[in-house]
PDB file of N, CA and C in Angstrom:
ATOM      1  N   UNK O  30      49.672  69.258  93.654  1.00 45.00           N
ATOM      2  CA  UNK O  30      50.279  67.981  93.517  1.00 45.00           C
ATOM      3  C   UNK O  30      50.065  67.514  94.783  1.00 45.00           C
ATOM      4  N   UNK O  31      50.347  68.078  96.323  1.00 43.00           N
ATOM      5  CA  UNK O  31      50.339  67.408  97.249  1.00 43.00           C
ATOM      6  C   UNK O  31      49.213  66.648  97.807  1.00 43.00           C
ATOM      7  N   UNK O  32      47.948  67.210  97.624  1.00 45.00           N
ATOM      8  CA  UNK O  32      46.812  67.424  97.920  1.00 45.00           C
ATOM      9  C   UNK O  32      46.144  65.826  97.259  1.00 45.00           C
ATOM     10  N   UNK O  33      47.325  65.850  95.764  1.00 52.00           N
ATOM     11  CA  UNK O  33      47.064  64.469  95.336  1.00 52.00           C
ATOM     12  C   UNK O  33      47.418  63.243  96.098  1.00 52.00           C
ATOM     13  N   UNK O  34      48.394  63.206  97.174  1.00 58.00           N
ATOM     14  CA  UNK O  34      49.263  62.334  97.763  1.00 58.00           C
ATOM     15  C   UNK O  34      48.414  62.439  98.944  1.00 58.00           C
ATOM     16  N   UNK O  35      47.841  63.095  99.464  1.00 61.00           N
ATOM     17  CA  UNK O  35      46.565  62.745 100.393  1.00 61.00           C
ATOM     18  C   UNK O  35      47.482  63.871 101.435  1.00 61.00           C
ATOM     19  N   UNK O  36      48.085  65.256 101.060  1.00 69.00           N
ATOM     20  CA  UNK O  36      48.790  65.946 102.288  1.00 69.00           C
ATOM     21  C   UNK O  36      48.062  67.503 101.552  1.00 69.00           C
ATOM     22  N   UNK O  37      47.242  67.731 102.698  1.00 76.00           N
ATOM     23  CA  UNK O  37      46.879  69.070 102.982  1.00 76.00           C
ATOM     24  C   UNK O  37      47.973  70.499 103.039  1.00 76.00           C
ATOM     25  N   UNK O  38      47.480  71.661 102.284  1.00 76.00           N
ATOM     26  CA  UNK O  38      48.303  72.309 102.465  1.00 76.00           C
ATOM     27  C   UNK O  38      48.791  73.172 104.329  1.00 76.00           C
ATOM     28  N   UNK O  39      47.411  72.877 105.240  1.00 76.00           N
ATOM     29  CA  UNK O  39      47.732  72.887 106.484  1.00 76.00           C
ATOM     30  C   UNK O  39      48.720  71.678 106.790  1.00 76.00           C
ATOM     31  N   UNK O  40      48.612  70.903 106.553  1.00 76.00           N
ATOM     32  CA  UNK O  40      49.342  69.719 107.038  1.00 76.00           C
ATOM     33  C   UNK O  40      50.922  69.811 106.887  1.00 76.00           C
ATOM     34  N   UNK O  41      51.013  70.312 105.557  1.00 79.00           N
ATOM     35  CA  UNK O  41      52.609  71.164 104.804  1.00 79.00           C
ATOM     36  C   UNK O  41      53.073  71.945 105.798  1.00 79.00           C
ATOM     37  N   UNK O  42      52.179  73.121 106.116  1.00 78.00           N
ATOM     38  CA  UNK O  42      52.861  73.874 106.932  1.00 78.00           C
ATOM     39  C   UNK O  42      52.790  73.864 108.266  1.00 78.00           C
ATOM     40  N   UNK O  43      51.895  73.010 108.412  1.00 80.00           N
ATOM     41  CA  UNK O  43      52.446  72.728 110.577  1.00 80.00           C
ATOM     42  C   UNK O  43      53.807  71.790 110.234  1.00 80.00           C
ATOM     43  N   UNK O  44      53.888  70.872 109.463  1.00 80.00           N
ATOM     44  CA  UNK O  44      55.508  69.828 109.187  1.00 80.00           C
ATOM     45  C   UNK O  44      56.547  70.908 109.143  1.00 80.00           C
ATOM     46  N   UNK O  45      56.103  71.767 108.820  1.00 80.00           N
ATOM     47  CA  UNK O  45      57.432  72.826 108.035  1.00 80.00           C
ATOM     48  C   UNK O  45      57.557  73.690 109.491  1.00 80.00           C
ATOM     49  N   UNK O  46      56.432  74.168 110.170  1.00 78.00           N
ATOM     50  CA  UNK O  46      56.621  74.747 111.267  1.00 78.00           C
ATOM     51  C   UNK O  46      57.217  74.222 112.261  1.00 78.00           C
ATOM     52  N   UNK O  47      57.249  72.997 112.543  1.00 80.00           N
ATOM     53  CA  UNK O  47      57.682  72.284 113.517  1.00 80.00           C
ATOM     54  C   UNK O  47      59.008  71.590 112.976  1.00 80.00           C
ATOM     55  N   UNK O  48      59.057  71.419 111.811  1.00 82.00           N
ATOM     56  CA  UNK O  48      60.853  71.252 111.683  1.00 82.00           C
ATOM     57  C   UNK O  48      61.279  72.192 112.021  1.00 82.00           C
ATOM     58  N   UNK O  49      61.023  73.553 111.557  1.00 80.00           N
ATOM     59  CA  UNK O  49      61.593  74.878 111.733  1.00 80.00           C
ATOM     60  C   UNK O  49      61.912  74.653 113.312  1.00 80.00           C
ATOM     61  N   UNK O  50      61.082  74.529 114.262  1.00 81.00           N
ATOM     62  CA  UNK O  50      61.515  74.547 115.912  1.00 81.00           C
ATOM     63  C   UNK O  50      62.393  73.676 116.582  1.00 81.00           C
ATOM     64  N   UNK O  51      61.733  72.404 115.946  1.00 81.00           N
ATOM     65  CA  UNK O  51      63.179  71.685 115.916  1.00 81.00           C
ATOM     66  C   UNK O  51      64.197  71.776 115.810  1.00 81.00           C
ATOM     67  N   UNK O  52      64.570  72.097 114.620  1.00 81.00           N
ATOM     68  CA  UNK O  52      65.877  73.072 113.766  1.00 81.00           C
ATOM     69  C   UNK O  52      66.461  73.705 114.704  1.00 81.00           C
ATOM     70  N   UNK O  53      65.904  74.933 114.939  1.00 78.00           N
ATOM     71  CA  UNK O  53      66.222  76.028 115.949  1.00 78.00           C
ATOM     72  C   UNK O  53      66.480  75.471 117.387  1.00 78.00           C
ATOM     73  N   UNK O  54      65.717  74.511 117.754  1.00 75.00           N
ATOM     74  CA  UNK O  54      66.051  74.000 119.223  1.00 75.00           C
ATOM     75  C   UNK O  54      67.298  73.149 119.365  1.00 75.00           C
ATOM     76  N   UNK O  55      67.399  72.407 117.968  1.00 76.00           N
ATOM     77  CA  UNK O  55      68.830  71.539 117.858  1.00 76.00           C
ATOM     78  C   UNK O  55      70.469  72.516 117.771  1.00 76.00           C
ATOM     79  N   UNK O  56      69.735  73.694 117.023  1.00 75.00           N
ATOM     80  CA  UNK O  56      71.048  74.722 116.446  1.00 75.00           C
ATOM     81  C   UNK O  56      71.609  75.663 118.034  1.00 75.00           C
ATOM     82  N   UNK O  57      70.280  75.704 118.957  1.00 69.00           N
ATOM     83  CA  UNK O  57      70.419  76.540 120.104  1.00 69.00           C
ATOM     84  C   UNK O  57      71.626  75.313 121.306  1.00 69.00           C
ATOM     85  N   UNK O  58      71.161  73.895 121.081  1.00 70.00           N
ATOM     86  CA  UNK O  58      71.773  72.954 121.765  1.00 70.00           C
ATOM     87  C   UNK O  58      73.408  73.029 121.536  1.00 70.00           C
ATOM     88  N   UNK O  59      73.383  73.120 119.999  1.00 73.00           N
ATOM     89  CA  UNK O  59      74.609  72.189 119.348  1.00 73.00           C
ATOM     90  C   UNK O  59      75.384  73.304 119.209  1.00 73.00           C
ATOM     91  N   UNK O  60      74.970  74.949 119.725  1.00 70.00           N
ATOM     92  CA  UNK O  60      76.158  76.454 119.384  1.00 70.00           C
ATOM     93  C   UNK O  60      76.926  76.604 120.220  1.00 70.00           C
ATOM     94  N   UNK O  61      78.146  76.952 120.030  1.00 71.00           N
ATOM     95  CA  UNK O  61      79.312  76.819 121.159  1.00 71.00           C
ATOM     96  C   UNK O  61      79.159  78.245 121.983  1.00 71.00           C
ATOM     97  N   UNK O  62      78.353  77.675 122.657  1.00 64.00           N
ATOM     98  CA  UNK O  62      77.774  78.886 124.083  1.00 64.00           C
ATOM     99  C   UNK O  62      77.720  78.309 125.449  1.00 64.00           C
ATOM    100  N   UNK O  63      78.040  79.640 125.747  1.00 70.00           N
ATOM    101  CA  UNK O  63      78.032  79.260 127.741  1.00 70.00           C
ATOM    102  C   UNK O  63      76.455  78.501 128.437  1.00 70.00           C
ATOM    103  N   UNK O  64      76.116  78.118 128.912  1.00 72.00           N
ATOM    104  CA  UNK O  64      75.187  77.277 129.523  1.00 72.00           C
ATOM    105  C   UNK O  64      73.694  78.815 129.769  1.00 72.00           C
ATOM    106  N   UNK O  65      74.398  79.446 130.647  1.00 79.00           N
ATOM    107  CA  UNK O  65      73.188  80.416 130.384  1.00 79.00           C
ATOM    108  C   UNK O  65      72.657  81.235 129.122  1.00 79.00           C
ATOM    109  N   UNK O  66      73.799  81.336 128.352  1.00 78.00           N
ATOM    110  CA  UNK O  66      73.158  81.933 127.015  1.00 78.00           C
ATOM    111  C   UNK O  66      72.213  80.914 126.504  1.00 78.00           C
ATOM    112  N   UNK O  67      72.607  79.688 126.501  1.00 74.00           N
ATOM    113  CA  UNK O  67      72.210  78.735 126.016  1.00 74.00           C
ATOM    114  C   UNK O  67      70.641  78.632 126.682  1.00 74.00           C
ATOM    115  N   UNK O  68      70.453  78.630 127.521  1.00 79.00           N
ATOM    116  CA  UNK O  68      69.532  78.228 128.366  1.00 79.00           C
ATOM    117  C   UNK O  68      68.254  79.722 128.052  1.00 79.00           C
ATOM    118  N   UNK O  69      68.834  80.963 128.186  1.00 83.00           N
ATOM    119  CA  UNK O  69      68.241  81.957 127.964  1.00 83.00           C
ATOM    120  C   UNK O  69      67.314  81.984 126.583  1.00 83.00           C
ATOM    121  N   UNK O  70      68.231  81.616 125.083  1.00 80.00           N
ATOM    122  CA  UNK O  70      67.525  81.470 123.960  1.00 80.00           C
ATOM    123  C   UNK O  70      66.830  80.074 124.103  1.00 80.00           C
ATOM    124  N   UNK O  71      66.701  79.389 124.680  1.00 80.00           N
ATOM    125  CA  UNK O  71      66.160  78.002 124.449  1.00 80.00           C
ATOM    126  C   UNK O  71      64.704  78.792 125.143  1.00 80.00           C
ATOM    127  N   UNK O  72      64.462  79.267 126.314  1.00 85.00           N
ATOM    128  CA  UNK O  72      63.673  79.861 127.048  1.00 85.00           C
ATOM    129  C   UNK O  72      63.005  80.847 126.035  1.00 85.00           C
ATOM    130  N   UNK O  73      63.671  82.190 124.875  1.00 88.00           N
ATOM    131  CA  UNK O  73      63.373  82.802 124.222  1.00 88.00           C
ATOM    132  C   UNK O  73      62.166  82.167 123.068  1.00 88.00           C
ATOM    133  N   UNK O  74      62.919  80.864 122.587  1.00 84.00           N
ATOM    134  CA  UNK O  74      62.455  80.666 121.850  1.00 84.00           C
ATOM    135  C   UNK O  74      61.097  79.761 122.120  1.00 84.00           C
ATOM    136  N   UNK O  75      61.135  79.337 123.028  1.00 84.00           N
ATOM    137  CA  UNK O  75      59.829  78.426 123.857  1.00 84.00           C
ATOM    138  C   UNK O  75      58.967  79.547 123.680  1.00 84.00           C
ATOM    139  N   UNK O  76      59.235  80.091 124.316  1.00 89.00           N
ATOM    140  CA  UNK O  76      57.940  81.813 124.299  1.00 89.00           C
ATOM    141  C   UNK O  76      57.577  82.085 123.210  1.00 89.00           C
ATOM    142  N   UNK O  77      58.299  82.265 122.256  1.00 88.00           N
ATOM    143  CA  UNK O  77      57.721  82.498 120.495  1.00 88.00           C
ATOM    144  C   UNK O  77      56.930  81.091 120.200  1.00 88.00           C
ATOM    145  N   UNK O  78      57.365  80.302 120.321  1.00 85.00           N
ATOM    146  CA  UNK O  78      56.393  79.060 119.909  1.00 85.00           C
ATOM    147  C   UNK O  78      55.405  78.926 121.074  1.00 85.00           C
ATOM    148  N   UNK O  79      55.335  79.289 121.844  1.00 86.00           N
ATOM    149  CA  UNK O  79      54.533  79.438 122.639  1.00 86.00           C
ATOM    150  C   UNK O  79      52.945  80.516 122.215  1.00 86.00           C
ATOM    151  N   UNK O  80      53.706  81.268 121.741  1.00 90.00           N
ATOM    152  CA  UNK O  80      52.858  82.698 121.535  1.00 90.00           C
ATOM    153  C   UNK O  80      52.776  82.229 119.952  1.00 90.00           C
ATOM    154  N   UNK O  81      53.257  81.876 119.126  1.00 87.00           N
ATOM    155  CA  UNK O  81      52.397  81.221 117.840  1.00 87.00           C
ATOM    156  C   UNK O  81      51.380  80.162 117.742  1.00 87.00           C
ATOM    157  N   UNK O  82      51.795  79.226 118.866  1.00 86.00           N
ATOM    158  CA  UNK O  82      50.268  78.220 118.973  1.00 86.00           C
ATOM    159  C   UNK O  82      49.370  78.697 119.325  1.00 86.00           C
ATOM    160  N   UNK O  83      49.213  79.473 120.446  1.00 89.00           N
ATOM    161  CA  UNK O  83      48.140  80.051 120.827  1.00 89.00           C
ATOM    162  C   UNK O  83      47.834  80.886 120.207  1.00 89.00           C
ATOM    163  N   UNK O  84      48.591  81.427 118.858  1.00 88.00           N
ATOM    164  CA  UNK O  84      47.736  82.678 117.884  1.00 88.00           C
ATOM    165  C   UNK O  84      47.090  81.478 116.979  1.00 88.00           C
ATOM    166  N   UNK O  85      48.212  80.483 116.605  1.00 86.00           N
ATOM    167  CA  UNK O  85      47.162  79.279 115.510  1.00 86.00           C
ATOM    168  C   UNK O  85      45.892  79.028 116.197  1.00 86.00           C
ATOM    169  N   UNK O  86      46.028  78.321 117.317  1.00 88.00           N
ATOM    170  CA  UNK O  86      44.961  77.616 118.013  1.00 88.00           C
ATOM    171  C   UNK O  86      43.555  79.265 117.939  1.00 88.00           C
ATOM    172  N   UNK O  87      43.722  79.888 118.396  1.00 89.00           N
ATOM    173  CA  UNK O  87      43.076  81.339 118.781  1.00 89.00           C
ATOM    174  C   UNK O  87      42.353  81.742 117.168  1.00 89.00           C
ATOM    175  N   UNK O  88      43.375  81.517 116.109  1.00 89.00           N
ATOM    176  CA  UNK O  88      42.947  81.617 114.593  1.00 89.00           C
ATOM    177  C   UNK O  88      41.584  80.509 113.931  1.00 89.00           C
ATOM    178  N   UNK O  89      42.328  79.241 114.608  1.00 88.00           N
ATOM    179  CA  UNK O  89      41.308  78.051 114.311  1.00 88.00           C
ATOM    180  C   UNK O  89      40.088  77.715 115.037  1.00 88.00           C
ATOM    181  N   UNK O  90      39.989  78.257 116.399  1.00 89.00           N
ATOM    182  CA  UNK O  90      38.796  78.307 117.355  1.00 89.00           C
ATOM    183  C   UNK O  90      37.527  79.765 116.440  1.00 89.00           C
ATOM    184  N   UNK O  91      38.391  80.905 115.685  1.00 90.00           N
ATOM    185  CA  UNK O  91      37.564  81.890 115.709  1.00 90.00           C
ATOM    186  C   UNK O  91      36.997  80.784 113.932  1.00 90.00           C
ATOM    187  N   UNK O  92      37.693  80.189 113.199  1.00 89.00           N
ATOM    188  CA  UNK O  92      37.676  80.010 112.042  1.00 89.00           C
ATOM    189  C   UNK O  92      36.722  78.629 112.188  1.00 89.00           C
ATOM    190  N   UNK O  93      36.739  77.866 113.482  1.00 90.00           N
ATOM    191  CA  UNK O  93      36.018  77.038 113.745  1.00 90.00           C
ATOM    192  C   UNK O  93      34.039  77.428 114.054  1.00 90.00           C
ATOM    193  N   UNK O  94      34.497  78.652 115.381  1.00 90.00           N
ATOM    194  CA  UNK O  94      33.536  79.070 115.409  1.00 90.00           C
ATOM    195  C   UNK O  94      32.656  79.919 114.476  1.00 90.00           C
ATOM    196  N   UNK O  95      33.200  80.326 113.240  1.00 91.00           N
ATOM    197  CA  UNK O  95      32.552  80.948 112.028  1.00 91.00           C
ATOM    198  C   UNK O  95      31.424  79.690 111.022  1.00 91.00           C
ATOM    199  N   UNK O  96      32.485  78.860 110.883  1.00 91.00           N
ATOM    200  CA  UNK O  96      31.920  77.923 110.348  1.00 91.00           C
ATOM    201  C   UNK O  96      30.784  77.098 110.969  1.00 91.00           C
ATOM    202  N   UNK O  97      30.529  76.970 112.702  1.00 91.00           N
ATOM    203  CA  UNK O  97      29.683  76.658 112.748  1.00 91.00           C
ATOM    204  C   UNK O  97      28.693  77.454 113.186  1.00 91.00           C
ATOM    205  N   UNK O  98      28.882  78.708 112.974  1.00 93.00           N
ATOM    206  CA  UNK O  98      27.495  79.812 113.083  1.00 93.00           C
ATOM    207  C   UNK O  98      26.704  79.896 111.288  1.00 93.00           C
ATOM    208  N   UNK O  99      27.386  79.508 110.168  1.00 93.00           N
ATOM    209  CA  UNK O  99      27.194  79.506 108.936  1.00 93.00           C
ATOM    210  C   UNK O  99      26.581  78.280 108.779  1.00 93.00           C
ATOM    211  N   UNK O 100      26.668  77.556 109.725  1.00 92.00           N
ATOM    212  CA  UNK O 100      26.077  75.923 109.309  1.00 92.00           C
ATOM    213  C   UNK O 100      24.913  75.754 110.065  1.00 92.00           C
ATOM    214  N   UNK O 101      24.737  76.597 111.430  1.00 94.00           N
ATOM    215  CA  UNK O 101      23.657  76.836 111.865  1.00 94.00           C
ATOM    216  C   UNK O 101      22.796  77.879 111.494  1.00 94.00           C
ATOM    217  N   UNK O 102      23.175  78.803 110.840  1.00 94.00           N
ATOM    218  CA  UNK O 102      22.041  79.618 109.803  1.00 94.00           C
ATOM    219  C   UNK O 102      21.643  78.565 108.727  1.00 94.00           C
ATOM    220  N   UNK O 103      22.559  77.868 107.848  1.00 94.00           N
ATOM    221  CA  UNK O 103      22.000  77.081 106.517  1.00 94.00           C
ATOM    222  C   UNK O 103      21.277  76.007 106.983  1.00 94.00           C
ATOM    223  N   UNK O 104      21.038  75.354 108.554  1.00 94.00           N
ATOM    224  CA  UNK O 104      20.272  74.629 109.061  1.00 94.00           C
ATOM    225  C   UNK O 104      18.944  75.220 109.091  1.00 94.00           C
ATOM    226  N   UNK O 105      18.704  76.478 109.980  1.00 94.00           N
ATOM    227  CA  UNK O 105      17.870  76.922 110.058  1.00 94.00           C
ATOM    228  C   UNK O 105      17.161  77.465 109.143  1.00 94.00           C
ATOM    229  N   UNK O 106      17.977  77.874 108.091  1.00 94.00           N
ATOM    230  CA  UNK O 106      17.108  78.181 106.398  1.00 94.00           C
ATOM    231  C   UNK O 106      16.284  76.859 106.148  1.00 94.00           C
ATOM    232  N   UNK O 107      16.805  75.900 105.584  1.00 94.00           N
ATOM    233  CA  UNK O 107      16.722  74.683 105.135  1.00 94.00           C
ATOM    234  C   UNK O 107      15.353  74.065 105.841  1.00 94.00           C
ATOM    235  N   UNK O 108      15.409  74.258 107.163  1.00 94.00           N
ATOM    236  CA  UNK O 108      14.472  74.141 107.857  1.00 94.00           C
ATOM    237  C   UNK O 108      13.368  74.275 108.366  1.00 94.00           C
ATOM    238  N   UNK O 109      13.525  75.217 107.897  1.00 93.00           N
ATOM    239  CA  UNK O 109      12.256  76.318 107.242  1.00 93.00           C
ATOM    240  C   UNK O 109      11.633  76.338 106.084  1.00 93.00           C
ATOM    241  N   UNK O 110      12.607  76.222 105.390  1.00 93.00           N
ATOM    242  CA  UNK O 110      12.262  75.586 103.910  1.00 93.00           C
ATOM    243  C   UNK O 110      11.007  74.731 104.008  1.00 93.00           C
ATOM    244  N   UNK O 111      11.664  73.495 104.757  1.00 94.00           N
ATOM    245  CA  UNK O 111      11.034  72.300 104.754  1.00 94.00           C
ATOM    246  C   UNK O 111       9.445  72.675 105.564  1.00 94.00           C
ATOM    247  N   UNK O 112       9.722  73.111 106.334  1.00 94.00           N
ATOM    248  CA  UNK O 112       8.415  73.550 107.408  1.00 94.00           C
ATOM    249  C   UNK O 112       7.536  74.052 106.639  1.00 94.00           C
ATOM    250  N   UNK O 113       7.982  75.091 105.545  1.00 94.00           N
ATOM    251  CA  UNK O 113       7.146  75.917 104.836  1.00 94.00           C
ATOM    252  C   UNK O 113       6.296  74.257 103.173  1.00 94.00           C
ATOM    253  N   UNK O 114       7.309  73.768 103.166  1.00 93.00           N
ATOM    254  CA  UNK O 114       7.092  73.007 101.951  1.00 93.00           C
ATOM    255  C   UNK O 114       5.913  72.256 102.515  1.00 93.00           C
ATOM    256  N   UNK O 115       5.849  71.332 103.665  1.00 94.00           N
ATOM    257  CA  UNK O 115       4.649  70.734 104.464  1.00 94.00           C
ATOM    258  C   UNK O 115       3.783  71.095 104.892  1.00 94.00           C
ATOM    259  N   UNK O 116       3.949  72.884 105.501  1.00 93.00           N
ATOM    260  CA  UNK O 116       2.370  73.256 105.265  1.00 93.00           C
ATOM    261  C   UNK O 116       2.049  73.640 104.340  1.00 93.00           C
ATOM    262  N   UNK O 117       2.682  73.591 103.264  1.00 92.00           N
ATOM    263  CA  UNK O 117       1.656  74.144 101.621  1.00 92.00           C
ATOM    264  C   UNK O 117       1.453  72.699 101.087  1.00 92.00           C
ATOM    265  N   UNK O 118       2.217  71.625 101.288  1.00 92.00           N
ATOM    266  CA  UNK O 118       1.644  70.318 101.021  1.00 92.00           C
ATOM    267  C   UNK O 118       0.410  69.639 102.170  1.00 92.00           C
ATOM    268  N   UNK O 119       0.224  70.371 103.342  1.00 92.00           N
ATOM    269  CA  UNK O 119      -1.285  70.419 103.705  1.00 92.00           C
ATOM    270  C   UNK O 119      -2.142  70.683 103.176  1.00 92.00           C
ATOM    271  N   UNK O 120      -1.910  72.000 103.095  1.00 92.00           N
ATOM    272  CA  UNK O 120      -3.301  72.956 102.273  1.00 92.00           C
ATOM    273  C   UNK O 120      -3.483  72.372 101.372  1.00 92.00           C
ATOM    274  N   UNK O 121      -2.375  71.879 100.577  1.00 90.00           N
ATOM    275  CA  UNK O 121      -2.555  71.430  99.531  1.00 90.00           C
ATOM    276  C   UNK O 121      -4.391  69.804  99.339  1.00 90.00           C
ATOM    277  N   UNK O 122      -3.360  69.136 100.494  1.00 90.00           N
ATOM    278  CA  UNK O 122      -4.292  68.106 100.675  1.00 90.00           C
ATOM    279  C   UNK O 122      -5.500  68.172 101.208  1.00 90.00           C
ATOM    280  N   UNK O 123      -5.846  69.326 102.063  1.00 90.00           N
ATOM    281  CA  UNK O 123      -6.634  69.748 102.387  1.00 90.00           C
ATOM    282  C   UNK O 123      -7.884  70.072 101.774  1.00 90.00           C
ATOM    283  N   UNK O 124      -7.429  70.613 100.364  1.00 89.00           N
ATOM    284  CA  UNK O 124      -8.337  71.239  99.449  1.00 89.00           C
ATOM    285  C   UNK O 124      -8.475  70.198  98.672  1.00 89.00           C
ATOM    286  N   UNK O 125      -7.936  69.240  98.436  1.00 88.00           N
ATOM    287  CA  UNK O 125      -8.296  68.437  97.970  1.00 88.00           C
ATOM    288  C   UNK O 125      -9.228  67.438  97.974  1.00 88.00           C
ATOM    289  N   UNK O 126      -9.075  66.986  99.634  1.00 88.00           N
ATOM    290  CA  UNK O 126      -9.985  66.486 100.298  1.00 88.00           C
ATOM    291  C   UNK O 126     -11.467  67.350 100.241  1.00 88.00           C
ATOM    292  N   UNK O 127     -11.490  68.450 100.834  1.00 87.00           N
ATOM    293  CA  UNK O 127     -12.296  69.047 100.476  1.00 87.00           C
ATOM    294  C   UNK O 127     -13.418  69.250  98.821  1.00 87.00           C
ATOM    295  N   UNK O 128     -12.502  69.475  97.946  1.00 85.00           N
ATOM    296  CA  UNK O 128     -13.147  69.052  96.301  1.00 85.00           C
ATOM    297  C   UNK O 128     -13.750  68.077  96.428  1.00 85.00           C
ATOM    298  N   UNK O 129     -12.909  66.825  97.159  1.00 84.00           N
ATOM    299  CA  UNK O 129     -13.954  65.527  97.021  1.00 84.00           C
ATOM    300  C   UNK O 129     -15.081  65.223  97.626  1.00 84.00           C
ATOM    301  N   UNK O 130     -15.276  65.745  98.948  1.00 82.00           N
ATOM    302  CA  UNK O 130     -16.200  66.161  99.438  1.00 82.00           C
ATOM    303  C   UNK O 130     -17.812  66.704  98.772  1.00 82.00           C
ATOM    304  N   UNK O 131     -17.106  67.455  98.465  1.00 81.00           N
ATOM    305  CA  UNK O 131     -18.291  68.723  97.621  1.00 81.00           C
ATOM    306  C   UNK O 131     -18.546  67.723  96.752  1.00 81.00           C
ATOM    307  N   UNK O 132     -17.767  67.460  95.992  1.00 82.00           N
ATOM    308  CA  UNK O 132     -18.086  66.808  94.674  1.00 82.00           C
ATOM    309  C   UNK O 132     -19.157  65.373  94.878  1.00 82.00           C
ATOM    310  N   UNK O 133     -19.030  64.745  96.108  1.00 76.00           N
ATOM    311  CA  UNK O 133     -19.485  63.668  96.884  1.00 76.00           C
ATOM    312  C   UNK O 133     -20.736  64.245  97.213  1.00 76.00           C
ATOM    313  N   UNK O 134     -21.220  65.227  97.388  1.00 66.00           N
ATOM    314  CA  UNK O 134     -22.245  65.809  97.684  1.00 66.00           C
ATOM    315  C   UNK O 134     -23.156  66.454  96.774  1.00 66.00           C
TER     316      UNK O 134
END
């Protein structure tokens, strides 16, 4: 249903993740704690977010790399098929030209 409105599952997930991060940050800042504790929690949360972002980026790079490898493989297969078809066409043309020369002679 979300995709009908132009939202993909990834964009919804990323929005949810970012909303959670912002909410956690606000909760830490607004909670009644000592400044030192708040800073420690913010640092811990920032490190967690950094790790999750690095993991997401790594996963995205792997998927992109895999997709590119598959695309290259498919391109090579199509290129090979086209080359074979062109060669077959040339052979057929040469046979027809040869037949015509034999008939003329």
